[in-house]
Amino acid sequence: MQTFLLTPVKTVTALFLLTIIHFCNGILNIYLNTQEVQKLLGLEAELFYVRQGIVNDYALNFVVPIPSKINSLHFTWESLASKPLPYIIQIDTNDDEALEEPKLNITSSGLIPTYTQVFSLSLQCTGIVSAEVDVTISINITVNPDVTALKLKRKKICTKIESAINSQAVDAVPIRTSSARIFYYAVVCAFVLATTSIMCVAGLYVRRNKQRRTIDETTANQSYSAFLPTAIRNPTTSSSYSSFRRMPSYSLIEDRPSPKGLQERIAELTIQRCRVCLRNVVLEGTFSRVYQGTYSSEGGTEEEVLVKTVTDHASQVQISLLLQEGMSMYALNHPNILSILGVSFEDNSAPFLLYPLHNYSNLKVFLQRCKICSEGVAHTLTTQEVVDMALQVIEAMHYIHKKHILHKDLAARNCVVDNKLKIKIADNALSRDLFPSDYHCLGDNENRPIKWLALESLINKTFSTRSEVWSFGVLLWELTTLAQQPYVEIDPFEMAAYLKDGYRLVQPINCPDELFAVMAYCWAMNPEDRPTFLQLQVCLKEFYMQLTRYV
């Protein structure tokens, strides 16, 4: 049964004029020097926010994570005009409990000198709670008669310190005891101290013997290491990128110990550039390219691979985003997940990210090509094929959530499909550049997939497994419409109000009522009213069985 559900649509004027780089009226430099970039991102480079009066919006859009062990930031600036430039600095945070009040070593208003000056910002955590604190550094620079406004964003990682809390608790409780009790306490403490010292000495003796045995065993086993099966790696290849450290863009649902750090991951996946051969370009953006190529292993076997990289004019920020987003799905092993296969570095050139390629193509591009055939008539996927592809996505999302990871950008553009309609979910590396019409900035210098986000993610930037269910509903709508643009008539700035008023995507042509009901169920206003991926799996499997009975 075919039905059409039409909802009232507001008439909105779409504004498509986006400026990537704009100019300051005055001549000015504001940047992070090499030492600061190395400390924060592990890269040997300078990061300019303003160079010779040109504002780098890409750098301003990048939210730099600050690890808990780093408590101060350093910025370098200078006025290149003939006189100092007036400035006003304001620091805003969203969590006073986790982070102490930030402190500058310069005044909040003054003059930018005509010589190079480094100023610092202190970010001290309280240690009371664990949190990720958003820090916004607003700098207004006056160049008569104009004012240039810059916003630098940081995310400070604060961890809870148990000893500090315990000491506060002890200080809050008054101690009342007699002199006799103090004497007995002293005797007991002396006895405990003596016993502990003896145990420590014995432990050190045992540990040294154990270490000596371990070293001997390691030396003996080194001769056999050549016969162990290895993944794609090349420990002899090195570059400045090997020290790269960055928090993943995929968010952890809850704190969990990571088996390997990012530096170890890159070291394990690093391969020689000479083993990678690029063939044809599959996708291309302003500063990014996706190639089809081959990788020749040390054993001589050749494997088809998909290679993601950036062009020569890409900035260091774009390179770091490519790495941190590409490494997010490291070591995930599932038939419906496209995990990274290797990373290739070479001096003075962009890194290569390698993925296995088995006749895969981008799902969004594949769906758009389905609209075109020799007769000029769109080839629509059958409902049974759509449901089967949706079930594969559910399997992958359920696996990711079991690993305590949120994708936060589930869409057709971040999936691949082969000629047998087998789906794999991929990371979102380069998606903002390859599919720029799918991302919008709402004046906060952050490109986001506005029309795929749940209402709470759009307004409060909060993500959960239920918000991913909302995005899955939009992905299901993409499958049934052959990758039409969702909410094409709605201005991105009006999306929040549009969703608050209860409006949703319309029912696609030839979409059964049962399938559209699943989509609408995913778009419930209250996150708790949305189904889980397990519930969606049961529902769609039952619908799939009903479809197969009539085939």
Coordinates of C-alpha atoms in Angstrom, one line a residue:
M1 CA 0.0 0.0 0.0
Q2 CA 1.4 3.4 -1.0
T3 CA 0.5 6.4 1.0
F4 CA 1.7 10.0 1.0
L5 CA 2.2 11.9 4.2
L6 CA 2.5 15.6 3.7
T7 CA 3.2 18.0 6.5
P8 CA 3.1 21.8 6.4
V9 CA 6.4 23.2 5.4
K10 CA 7.6 26.7 6.2
T11 CA 8.8 28.9 3.3
V12 CA 12.5 29.6 4.1
T13 CA 15.1 31.4 2.0
A14 CA 18.2 29.3 1.6
L15 CA 21.5 31.1 2.0
F16 CA 24.4 29.4 0.4
L17 CA 27.1 32.0 0.6
L18 CA 29.8 30.6 2.9
T19 CA 33.2 32.3 3.2
I20 CA 36.1 30.0 4.0
I21 CA 38.8 32.6 4.4
H22 CA 38.2 36.3 5.1
F23 CA 40.6 39.2 5.7
C24 CA 41.3 41.4 8.6
N25 CA 41.6 45.0 7.8
G26 CA 44.8 45.3 9.8
I27 CA 48.0 43.3 9.5
L28 CA 48.4 40.8 12.3
N29 CA 49.8 37.4 13.2
I30 CA 48.3 35.1 15.8
Y31 CA 49.6 31.5 15.9
L32 CA 50.8 28.6 18.0
N33 CA 54.6 28.1 17.7
T34 CA 56.2 24.8 17.0
Q35 CA 56.7 23.9 20.6
E36 CA 53.1 24.4 21.4
V37 CA 51.8 22.4 18.4
Q38 CA 54.2 19.6 19.3
K39 CA 52.9 19.6 22.8
L40 CA 49.2 19.6 21.9
L41 CA 49.1 17.7 18.6
G42 CA 52.4 16.0 18.2
L43 CA 53.2 17.8 14.9
E44 CA 56.4 19.7 13.9
A45 CA 54.7 22.8 12.5
E46 CA 53.3 26.2 13.4
L47 CA 49.5 26.6 13.5
F48 CA 48.4 30.1 12.3
Y49 CA 45.0 31.5 13.2
V50 CA 45.8 34.8 11.5
R51 CA 48.7 35.1 9.1
Q52 CA 49.6 38.5 7.5
G53 CA 46.1 39.6 8.3
I54 CA 44.4 36.6 6.7
V55 CA 42.1 34.6 9.1
N56 CA 42.3 30.8 8.8
D57 CA 38.7 29.7 9.4
Y58 CA 39.8 26.0 9.2
A59 CA 42.1 26.5 12.2
L60 CA 39.4 28.4 14.1
N61 CA 36.9 25.6 13.5
F62 CA 39.2 23.0 15.0
V63 CA 38.5 22.2 18.7
V64 CA 41.9 21.4 20.2
P65 CA 41.7 18.8 23.1
I66 CA 43.9 19.6 26.1
P67 CA 45.0 16.5 28.1
S68 CA 44.7 16.6 31.9
K69 CA 48.5 16.7 32.3
I70 CA 48.7 20.0 30.4
N71 CA 47.7 23.0 32.5
S72 CA 48.8 26.0 30.4
L73 CA 48.4 27.1 26.9
H74 CA 50.8 29.5 25.0
F75 CA 49.9 31.8 22.1
T76 CA 52.1 34.0 20.0
W77 CA 51.0 37.2 18.4
E78 CA 52.4 40.4 16.9
S79 CA 51.1 43.5 15.2
L80 CA 52.6 44.0 11.7
A81 CA 51.1 47.5 11.4
S82 CA 53.0 50.6 12.2
K83 CA 51.5 50.8 15.7
P84 CA 50.2 48.4 18.4
L85 CA 46.6 47.1 18.0
P86 CA 44.0 47.3 20.8
Y87 CA 42.6 44.0 22.0
I88 CA 40.1 42.6 24.4
I89 CA 40.3 38.9 25.6
Q90 CA 37.4 37.0 27.3
I91 CA 37.6 33.4 28.5
D92 CA 34.4 31.4 28.9
T93 CA 34.0 27.9 30.3
N94 CA 31.0 25.6 30.8
D95 CA 32.0 23.8 34.0
D96 CA 33.2 25.7 37.1
E97 CA 33.2 22.6 39.2
A98 CA 35.8 20.7 37.1
L99 CA 37.9 23.7 36.0
E100 CA 39.3 26.6 38.1
E101 CA 38.9 30.1 36.7
P102 CA 41.3 30.4 33.8
K103 CA 44.0 33.0 34.3
L104 CA 46.0 35.0 31.7
N105 CA 49.5 36.3 32.3
I106 CA 48.5 39.5 30.4
T107 CA 45.7 41.9 31.1
S108 CA 42.3 41.2 29.6
S109 CA 42.5 44.4 27.5
G110 CA 45.5 46.2 26.1
L111 CA 47.7 46.5 23.0
I112 CA 49.2 43.9 20.8
P113 CA 52.9 44.8 20.5
T114 CA 54.7 45.4 17.2
Y115 CA 57.2 42.7 18.3
T116 CA 56.6 38.9 18.8
Q117 CA 55.0 38.2 22.2
V118 CA 54.1 34.9 23.8
F119 CA 51.3 35.0 26.4
S120 CA 49.9 32.1 28.4
L121 CA 46.5 30.9 29.7
S122 CA 46.4 28.8 32.9
L123 CA 43.8 25.9 32.9
Q124 CA 44.0 24.2 36.3
C125 CA 41.5 21.4 37.0
T126 CA 40.0 21.2 40.5
G127 CA 40.3 17.4 40.7
I128 CA 36.8 17.1 42.2
V129 CA 35.1 15.6 39.2
S130 CA 36.0 14.2 35.8
A131 CA 34.7 16.2 32.9
E132 CA 35.4 17.6 29.4
V133 CA 35.2 21.3 29.8
D134 CA 34.6 23.5 26.8
V135 CA 36.9 26.6 26.8
T136 CA 36.2 29.5 24.4
I137 CA 38.9 32.2 24.0
S138 CA 37.3 35.3 22.5
I139 CA 39.7 37.9 21.1
N140 CA 38.4 41.2 19.7
I141 CA 41.0 43.3 17.8
T142 CA 40.2 46.9 17.0
V143 CA 41.5 48.3 13.7
N144 CA 39.9 51.6 13.3
P145 CA 37.1 51.7 12.5
D146 CA 36.5 47.9 12.4
V147 CA 36.6 45.2 15.1
T148 CA 37.8 41.7 14.2
A149 CA 36.4 38.9 16.4
L150 CA 38.2 35.6 16.8
K151 CA 37.1 32.6 18.8
L152 CA 39.6 29.9 19.7
K153 CA 38.0 26.7 21.1
R154 CA 39.6 24.2 23.4
K155 CA 38.3 21.1 25.2
K156 CA 40.1 20.6 28.6
I157 CA 40.1 17.1 29.9
C158 CA 39.8 17.0 33.7
T159 CA 40.1 13.9 35.8
K160 CA 38.9 13.2 39.3
I161 CA 41.6 13.0 42.0
E162 CA 40.6 10.6 44.8
S163 CA 43.3 11.7 47.2
A164 CA 42.2 15.3 47.1
I165 CA 38.6 14.4 47.9
N166 CA 39.7 12.1 50.7
S167 CA 41.8 14.8 52.2
Q168 CA 38.9 17.3 52.0
A169 CA 36.7 14.7 53.8
V170 CA 39.3 14.2 56.5
D171 CA 39.7 17.9 57.0
A172 CA 36.0 18.3 57.4
V173 CA 35.8 15.9 60.3
P174 CA 37.2 17.2 63.6
I175 CA 39.6 14.7 65.4
R176 CA 38.9 14.1 69.1
T177 CA 41.1 11.7 71.0
S178 CA 42.9 11.4 74.3
S179 CA 46.7 11.4 74.9
A180 CA 46.6 7.7 75.7
R181 CA 44.9 6.9 72.4
I182 CA 47.6 8.9 70.6
F183 CA 50.3 6.8 72.3
Y184 CA 48.7 3.6 71.3
Y185 CA 48.1 4.9 67.8
A186 CA 51.8 5.8 67.6
V187 CA 52.9 2.3 68.7
V188 CA 50.6 0.6 66.1
C189 CA 51.8 2.9 63.3
A190 CA 55.4 2.1 64.2
F191 CA 54.7 -1.6 64.0
V192 CA 52.8 -1.2 60.7
L193 CA 55.7 0.9 59.3
A194 CA 58.3 -1.7 60.3
T195 CA 56.2 -4.5 58.8
T196 CA 55.7 -2.6 55.6
S197 CA 59.4 -1.9 55.2
I198 CA 60.2 -5.6 55.5
M199 CA 57.6 -6.5 53.0
C200 CA 58.8 -3.8 50.5
V201 CA 62.4 -5.1 50.8
A202 CA 61.2 -8.7 50.2
G203 CA 59.1 -7.5 47.3
L204 CA 61.9 -5.7 45.6
Y205 CA 64.1 -8.7 45.9
V206 CA 61.5 -11.0 44.3
R207 CA 60.8 -8.4 41.6
R208 CA 64.5 -8.0 40.6
N209 CA 64.8 -11.8 40.3
K210 CA 61.6 -11.9 38.2
Q211 CA 62.9 -9.0 35.9
R212 CA 66.2 -10.8 35.5
R213 CA 64.3 -14.0 34.4
T214 CA 62.1 -12.0 32.1
I215 CA 65.1 -10.3 30.3
D216 CA 66.7 -13.7 29.8
E217 CA 63.5 -15.1 28.4
T218 CA 63.0 -12.1 26.1
T219 CA 66.6 -12.4 24.8
A220 CA 66.0 -16.1 24.1
N221 CA 62.8 -15.5 22.3
Q222 CA 64.0 -12.7 20.1
S223 CA 65.4 -15.2 17.6
Y224 CA 61.9 -16.6 17.0
S225 CA 60.1 -13.3 16.5
A226 CA 60.8 -13.4 12.7
F227 CA 58.5 -16.5 12.4
L228 CA 55.5 -14.8 14.1
P229 CA 52.6 -13.7 11.8
T230 CA 52.6 -9.9 11.5
A231 CA 50.0 -7.3 10.5
I232 CA 50.8 -4.6 7.9
R233 CA 53.5 -2.7 9.7
N234 CA 57.0 -1.3 9.2
P235 CA 58.8 -0.4 12.4
T236 CA 61.7 1.0 10.5
T237 CA 59.6 3.8 8.9
S238 CA 59.6 6.9 11.0
S239 CA 58.5 10.5 10.7
S240 CA 57.3 13.4 12.8
Y241 CA 53.8 12.0 12.7
S242 CA 54.7 9.0 14.9
S243 CA 54.4 11.3 17.9
F244 CA 50.9 12.5 17.0
R245 CA 48.4 12.4 19.9
R246 CA 44.8 13.4 19.6
M247 CA 41.5 12.4 21.3
P248 CA 39.3 10.4 18.9
S249 CA 36.3 12.1 17.3
Y250 CA 34.2 9.1 18.2
S251 CA 33.1 9.6 21.8
L252 CA 33.3 7.1 24.5
I253 CA 30.0 6.3 26.1
E254 CA 31.8 5.7 29.4
D255 CA 35.3 5.7 30.6
R256 CA 37.1 2.5 29.8
P257 CA 40.8 1.6 29.7
S258 CA 42.3 1.8 26.2
P259 CA 44.4 -1.2 25.4
K260 CA 46.7 0.8 23.2
G261 CA 47.5 4.5 22.8
L262 CA 47.2 6.3 19.5
Q263 CA 51.0 6.4 19.1
E264 CA 51.1 2.6 19.4
R265 CA 48.3 2.2 17.0
I266 CA 50.0 4.4 14.3
A267 CA 53.3 2.5 14.9
E268 CA 51.6 -0.9 14.4
L269 CA 49.8 0.3 11.2
T270 CA 52.7 2.2 9.6
I271 CA 53.7 0.8 6.2
Q272 CA 56.2 1.8 3.6
R273 CA 55.1 4.3 1.0
C274 CA 56.8 2.4 -1.8
R275 CA 54.4 -0.5 -1.3
V276 CA 51.4 1.7 -2.1
C277 CA 50.4 2.3 -5.7
L278 CA 47.7 4.9 -6.5
R279 CA 45.5 4.3 -9.5
N280 CA 42.4 6.3 -10.1
V281 CA 40.6 9.0 -8.1
V282 CA 37.3 7.8 -6.6
L283 CA 36.2 11.0 -4.8
E284 CA 37.7 14.4 -4.6
G285 CA 37.1 17.5 -2.6
T286 CA 38.7 20.9 -2.1
F287 CA 41.6 19.6 -0.1
S288 CA 41.1 15.8 0.0
R289 CA 41.1 12.8 -2.4
V290 CA 40.1 9.2 -2.2
Y291 CA 42.0 6.8 -4.5
Q292 CA 41.6 3.3 -5.6
G293 CA 45.0 1.6 -5.4
T294 CA 47.0 -1.5 -4.5
Y295 CA 49.2 -2.5 -1.6
S296 CA 52.0 -5.0 -2.0
S297 CA 52.8 -6.9 1.2
E298 CA 56.3 -8.1 2.1
G299 CA 55.2 -11.6 1.0
G300 CA 54.6 -10.4 -2.5
T301 CA 50.8 -10.5 -2.5
E302 CA 49.0 -7.6 -3.9
E303 CA 45.7 -6.3 -2.3
E304 CA 43.2 -3.8 -3.6
V305 CA 42.9 -0.9 -1.2
L306 CA 41.0 2.4 -0.8
V307 CA 43.4 5.3 0.0
K308 CA 42.3 8.5 1.8
T309 CA 44.7 11.5 1.7
V310 CA 44.8 15.3 1.5
T311 CA 46.2 17.5 -1.2
D312 CA 49.4 19.5 -0.9
H313 CA 47.7 22.7 0.0
A314 CA 45.9 21.1 3.0
S315 CA 46.8 22.6 6.4
Q316 CA 48.3 20.8 9.4
V317 CA 44.9 21.0 11.1
Q318 CA 43.3 19.1 8.2
I319 CA 46.0 16.5 8.3
S320 CA 45.5 16.0 12.0
L321 CA 41.8 15.6 11.5
L322 CA 42.4 13.0 8.8
L323 CA 44.6 11.0 11.2
Q324 CA 42.4 11.3 14.4
E325 CA 39.2 10.5 12.6
G326 CA 40.7 7.7 10.5
M327 CA 42.2 6.0 13.5
S328 CA 38.9 6.1 15.4
M329 CA 37.8 2.7 14.1
Y330 CA 41.2 1.0 14.7
A331 CA 41.0 -2.7 15.7
L332 CA 37.2 -3.0 15.3
N333 CA 36.5 -6.4 13.8
H334 CA 33.0 -6.9 12.4
P335 CA 31.8 -7.9 8.9
N336 CA 29.8 -4.7 8.6
I337 CA 32.5 -2.2 9.7
L338 CA 35.3 -0.9 7.5
S339 CA 38.4 -0.7 9.7
I340 CA 41.6 1.0 8.8
L341 CA 44.2 -1.3 7.3
G342 CA 47.4 0.8 7.3
V343 CA 48.9 4.2 7.6
S344 CA 51.7 5.4 5.3
F345 CA 54.0 8.4 6.1
E346 CA 56.6 10.1 4.0
D347 CA 58.6 13.3 4.6
N348 CA 57.1 16.4 3.0
S349 CA 54.0 14.7 1.8
A350 CA 50.5 14.0 3.2
P351 CA 49.8 10.7 5.0
F352 CA 47.9 7.9 3.3
L353 CA 45.1 6.0 5.1
L354 CA 44.5 2.5 3.6
Y355 CA 41.3 0.5 3.8
P356 CA 40.4 -2.9 2.3
L357 CA 38.6 -2.6 -1.0
H358 CA 36.4 -5.4 -2.3
N359 CA 34.4 -3.7 -5.0
Y360 CA 33.2 -1.1 -2.5
S361 CA 31.8 2.2 -3.4
N362 CA 30.4 5.1 -1.3
L363 CA 26.8 4.3 -0.3
K364 CA 25.6 7.8 -1.0
V365 CA 27.2 7.9 -4.5
F366 CA 25.9 4.4 -5.2
L367 CA 22.3 5.4 -4.3
Q368 CA 22.5 8.6 -6.4
R369 CA 23.7 6.5 -9.4
C370 CA 20.7 4.2 -9.0
K371 CA 18.6 7.1 -10.2
I372 CA 20.3 7.0 -13.6
C373 CA 20.1 4.2 -16.2
S374 CA 20.2 3.9 -19.9
E375 CA 16.5 4.5 -20.2
G376 CA 16.7 7.6 -18.1
V377 CA 14.4 6.1 -15.5
A378 CA 15.4 5.7 -11.9
H379 CA 16.1 2.2 -10.6
T380 CA 14.6 1.9 -7.2
L381 CA 15.8 -0.6 -4.7
T382 CA 13.3 -3.1 -3.7
T383 CA 11.8 -2.9 -0.2
Q384 CA 13.4 -6.2 0.7
E385 CA 16.9 -4.9 -0.3
V386 CA 16.4 -1.7 1.7
V387 CA 15.4 -3.6 4.8
D388 CA 18.3 -6.0 4.4
M389 CA 20.8 -3.1 4.1
A390 CA 19.2 -1.4 7.2
L391 CA 19.6 -4.6 9.2
Q392 CA 23.3 -4.7 8.3
V393 CA 23.7 -1.1 9.6
I394 CA 21.9 -2.1 12.8
E395 CA 24.3 -5.0 13.3
A396 CA 27.3 -2.7 13.0
M397 CA 25.9 0.0 15.3
H398 CA 25.0 -2.6 18.0
Y399 CA 28.6 -3.8 17.8
I400 CA 30.1 -0.3 18.1
H401 CA 27.9 0.5 21.1
K402 CA 29.0 -2.7 22.8
K403 CA 32.5 -1.4 22.4
H404 CA 31.4 1.8 24.2
I405 CA 31.8 4.0 21.2
L406 CA 29.4 6.6 19.6
H407 CA 29.7 7.2 15.9
K408 CA 28.0 10.7 15.9
D409 CA 27.9 10.9 12.1
L410 CA 25.9 8.0 10.9
A411 CA 24.8 8.6 7.3
A412 CA 24.9 7.1 3.8
R413 CA 28.1 9.1 3.0
N414 CA 29.9 7.3 5.8
C415 CA 29.0 3.8 4.6
V416 CA 30.3 1.7 1.7
V417 CA 28.5 -1.0 -0.3
D418 CA 29.6 -3.7 -2.7
N419 CA 27.9 -5.1 -5.8
K420 CA 26.1 -7.6 -3.6
L421 CA 24.6 -4.8 -1.5
K422 CA 26.8 -5.7 1.5
I423 CA 27.1 -2.7 3.8
K424 CA 30.0 -1.6 5.9
I425 CA 30.0 1.5 8.2
A426 CA 33.2 3.6 7.8
D427 CA 34.7 6.5 9.7
N428 CA 33.9 10.1 8.8
A429 CA 37.4 11.1 7.8
L430 CA 37.3 13.7 4.9
S431 CA 33.5 13.6 4.8
R432 CA 33.1 17.4 5.5
D433 CA 35.2 18.2 2.4
L434 CA 33.9 15.4 0.2
F435 CA 30.2 16.1 0.9
P436 CA 30.2 19.8 1.9
S437 CA 26.4 20.2 1.3
D438 CA 25.7 17.8 4.1
Y439 CA 27.5 19.9 6.7
H440 CA 26.6 23.4 8.0
C441 CA 28.0 25.9 10.5
L442 CA 25.4 27.7 12.7
G443 CA 27.7 30.6 13.5
D444 CA 29.8 28.5 16.0
N445 CA 32.7 27.7 13.7
E446 CA 31.8 24.0 13.8
N447 CA 30.6 22.2 10.7
R448 CA 28.1 19.6 11.7
P449 CA 25.7 17.3 9.9
I450 CA 22.7 19.4 11.0
K451 CA 20.0 17.6 9.2
W452 CA 21.0 14.2 10.4
L453 CA 21.3 15.2 14.1
A454 CA 18.7 14.5 16.8
L455 CA 17.1 17.5 18.4
E456 CA 19.1 17.2 21.6
S457 CA 22.3 16.9 19.7
L458 CA 21.4 19.9 17.5
I459 CA 20.6 22.1 20.5
N460 CA 22.8 20.9 23.4
K461 CA 25.4 18.9 21.4
T462 CA 24.7 15.9 23.6
F463 CA 25.0 12.4 22.0
S464 CA 23.8 9.0 23.1
T465 CA 22.8 5.7 21.6
R466 CA 19.3 7.1 21.3
S467 CA 20.5 10.1 19.3
E468 CA 22.2 7.6 16.9
V469 CA 18.8 5.9 16.5
W470 CA 17.6 9.3 15.1
S471 CA 20.4 9.4 12.6
F472 CA 19.6 5.8 11.6
G473 CA 16.1 6.9 10.8
V474 CA 17.5 9.6 8.4
L475 CA 19.8 7.0 6.9
L476 CA 16.8 4.7 6.3
W477 CA 15.0 7.6 4.6
E478 CA 18.1 8.0 2.4
L479 CA 17.9 4.4 1.4
T480 CA 14.3 4.7 0.3
T481 CA 14.8 8.0 -1.5
L482 CA 18.0 7.0 -3.3
A483 CA 20.0 9.6 -1.3
Q484 CA 17.8 12.6 -1.6
Q485 CA 18.9 15.6 0.5
P486 CA 16.8 15.6 3.8
Y487 CA 14.9 18.8 4.6
V488 CA 16.2 20.3 1.4
E489 CA 13.7 23.2 1.7
I490 CA 14.6 24.0 5.3
D491 CA 17.4 26.5 6.2
P492 CA 19.9 25.0 8.6
F493 CA 19.3 27.9 11.0
E494 CA 15.6 26.9 11.2
M495 CA 16.1 23.2 11.8
A496 CA 15.8 23.3 15.6
A497 CA 12.6 25.3 15.5
Y498 CA 11.2 23.1 12.7
L499 CA 11.8 19.9 14.7
K500 CA 10.5 21.5 17.9
D501 CA 7.2 22.2 16.1
G502 CA 6.8 18.5 15.4
Y503 CA 7.6 18.5 11.7
R504 CA 9.6 15.6 10.3
L505 CA 10.7 14.2 6.9
V506 CA 7.8 13.2 4.6
Q507 CA 7.0 9.6 3.7
P508 CA 8.9 8.7 0.5
I509 CA 7.2 7.5 -2.6
N510 CA 6.8 3.7 -2.8
C511 CA 7.8 3.4 0.9
P512 CA 5.5 1.0 2.8
D513 CA 3.6 2.3 5.8
E514 CA 5.3 -0.3 8.0
L515 CA 8.8 1.0 7.0
F516 CA 7.9 4.6 7.4
A517 CA 6.5 3.9 10.8
V518 CA 9.9 2.7 11.9
M519 CA 11.5 6.0 10.7
A520 CA 8.9 8.0 12.5
Y521 CA 9.5 5.9 15.7
C522 CA 13.2 6.9 15.5
W523 CA 12.4 10.6 15.4
A524 CA 10.5 10.7 18.7
M525 CA 11.0 14.1 20.5
N526 CA 11.9 12.4 23.8
P527 CA 15.0 10.2 23.5
E528 CA 13.6 7.7 25.9
D529 CA 10.6 7.2 23.5
R530 CA 12.9 6.1 20.7
P531 CA 13.6 2.4 20.2
T532 CA 16.9 0.8 20.8
F533 CA 18.9 -0.8 18.0
L534 CA 18.0 -4.3 19.4
Q535 CA 14.3 -3.4 19.2
L536 CA 14.8 -2.0 15.7
Q537 CA 16.5 -5.3 14.7
V538 CA 13.6 -7.4 16.0
C539 CA 11.0 -5.2 14.2
L540 CA 12.8 -5.1 10.9
K541 CA 13.6 -8.8 10.9
E542 CA 9.9 -9.5 11.4
F543 CA 9.1 -7.2 8.5
Y544 CA 11.8 -8.8 6.4
M545 CA 10.3 -12.2 7.0
Q546 CA 6.9 -10.9 5.9
L547 CA 8.3 -9.6 2.7
T548 CA 10.1 -12.9 1.9
R549 CA 6.8 -14.8 2.2
Y550 CA 5.4 -13.0 -0.8
V551 CA 8.5 -13.4 -3.0

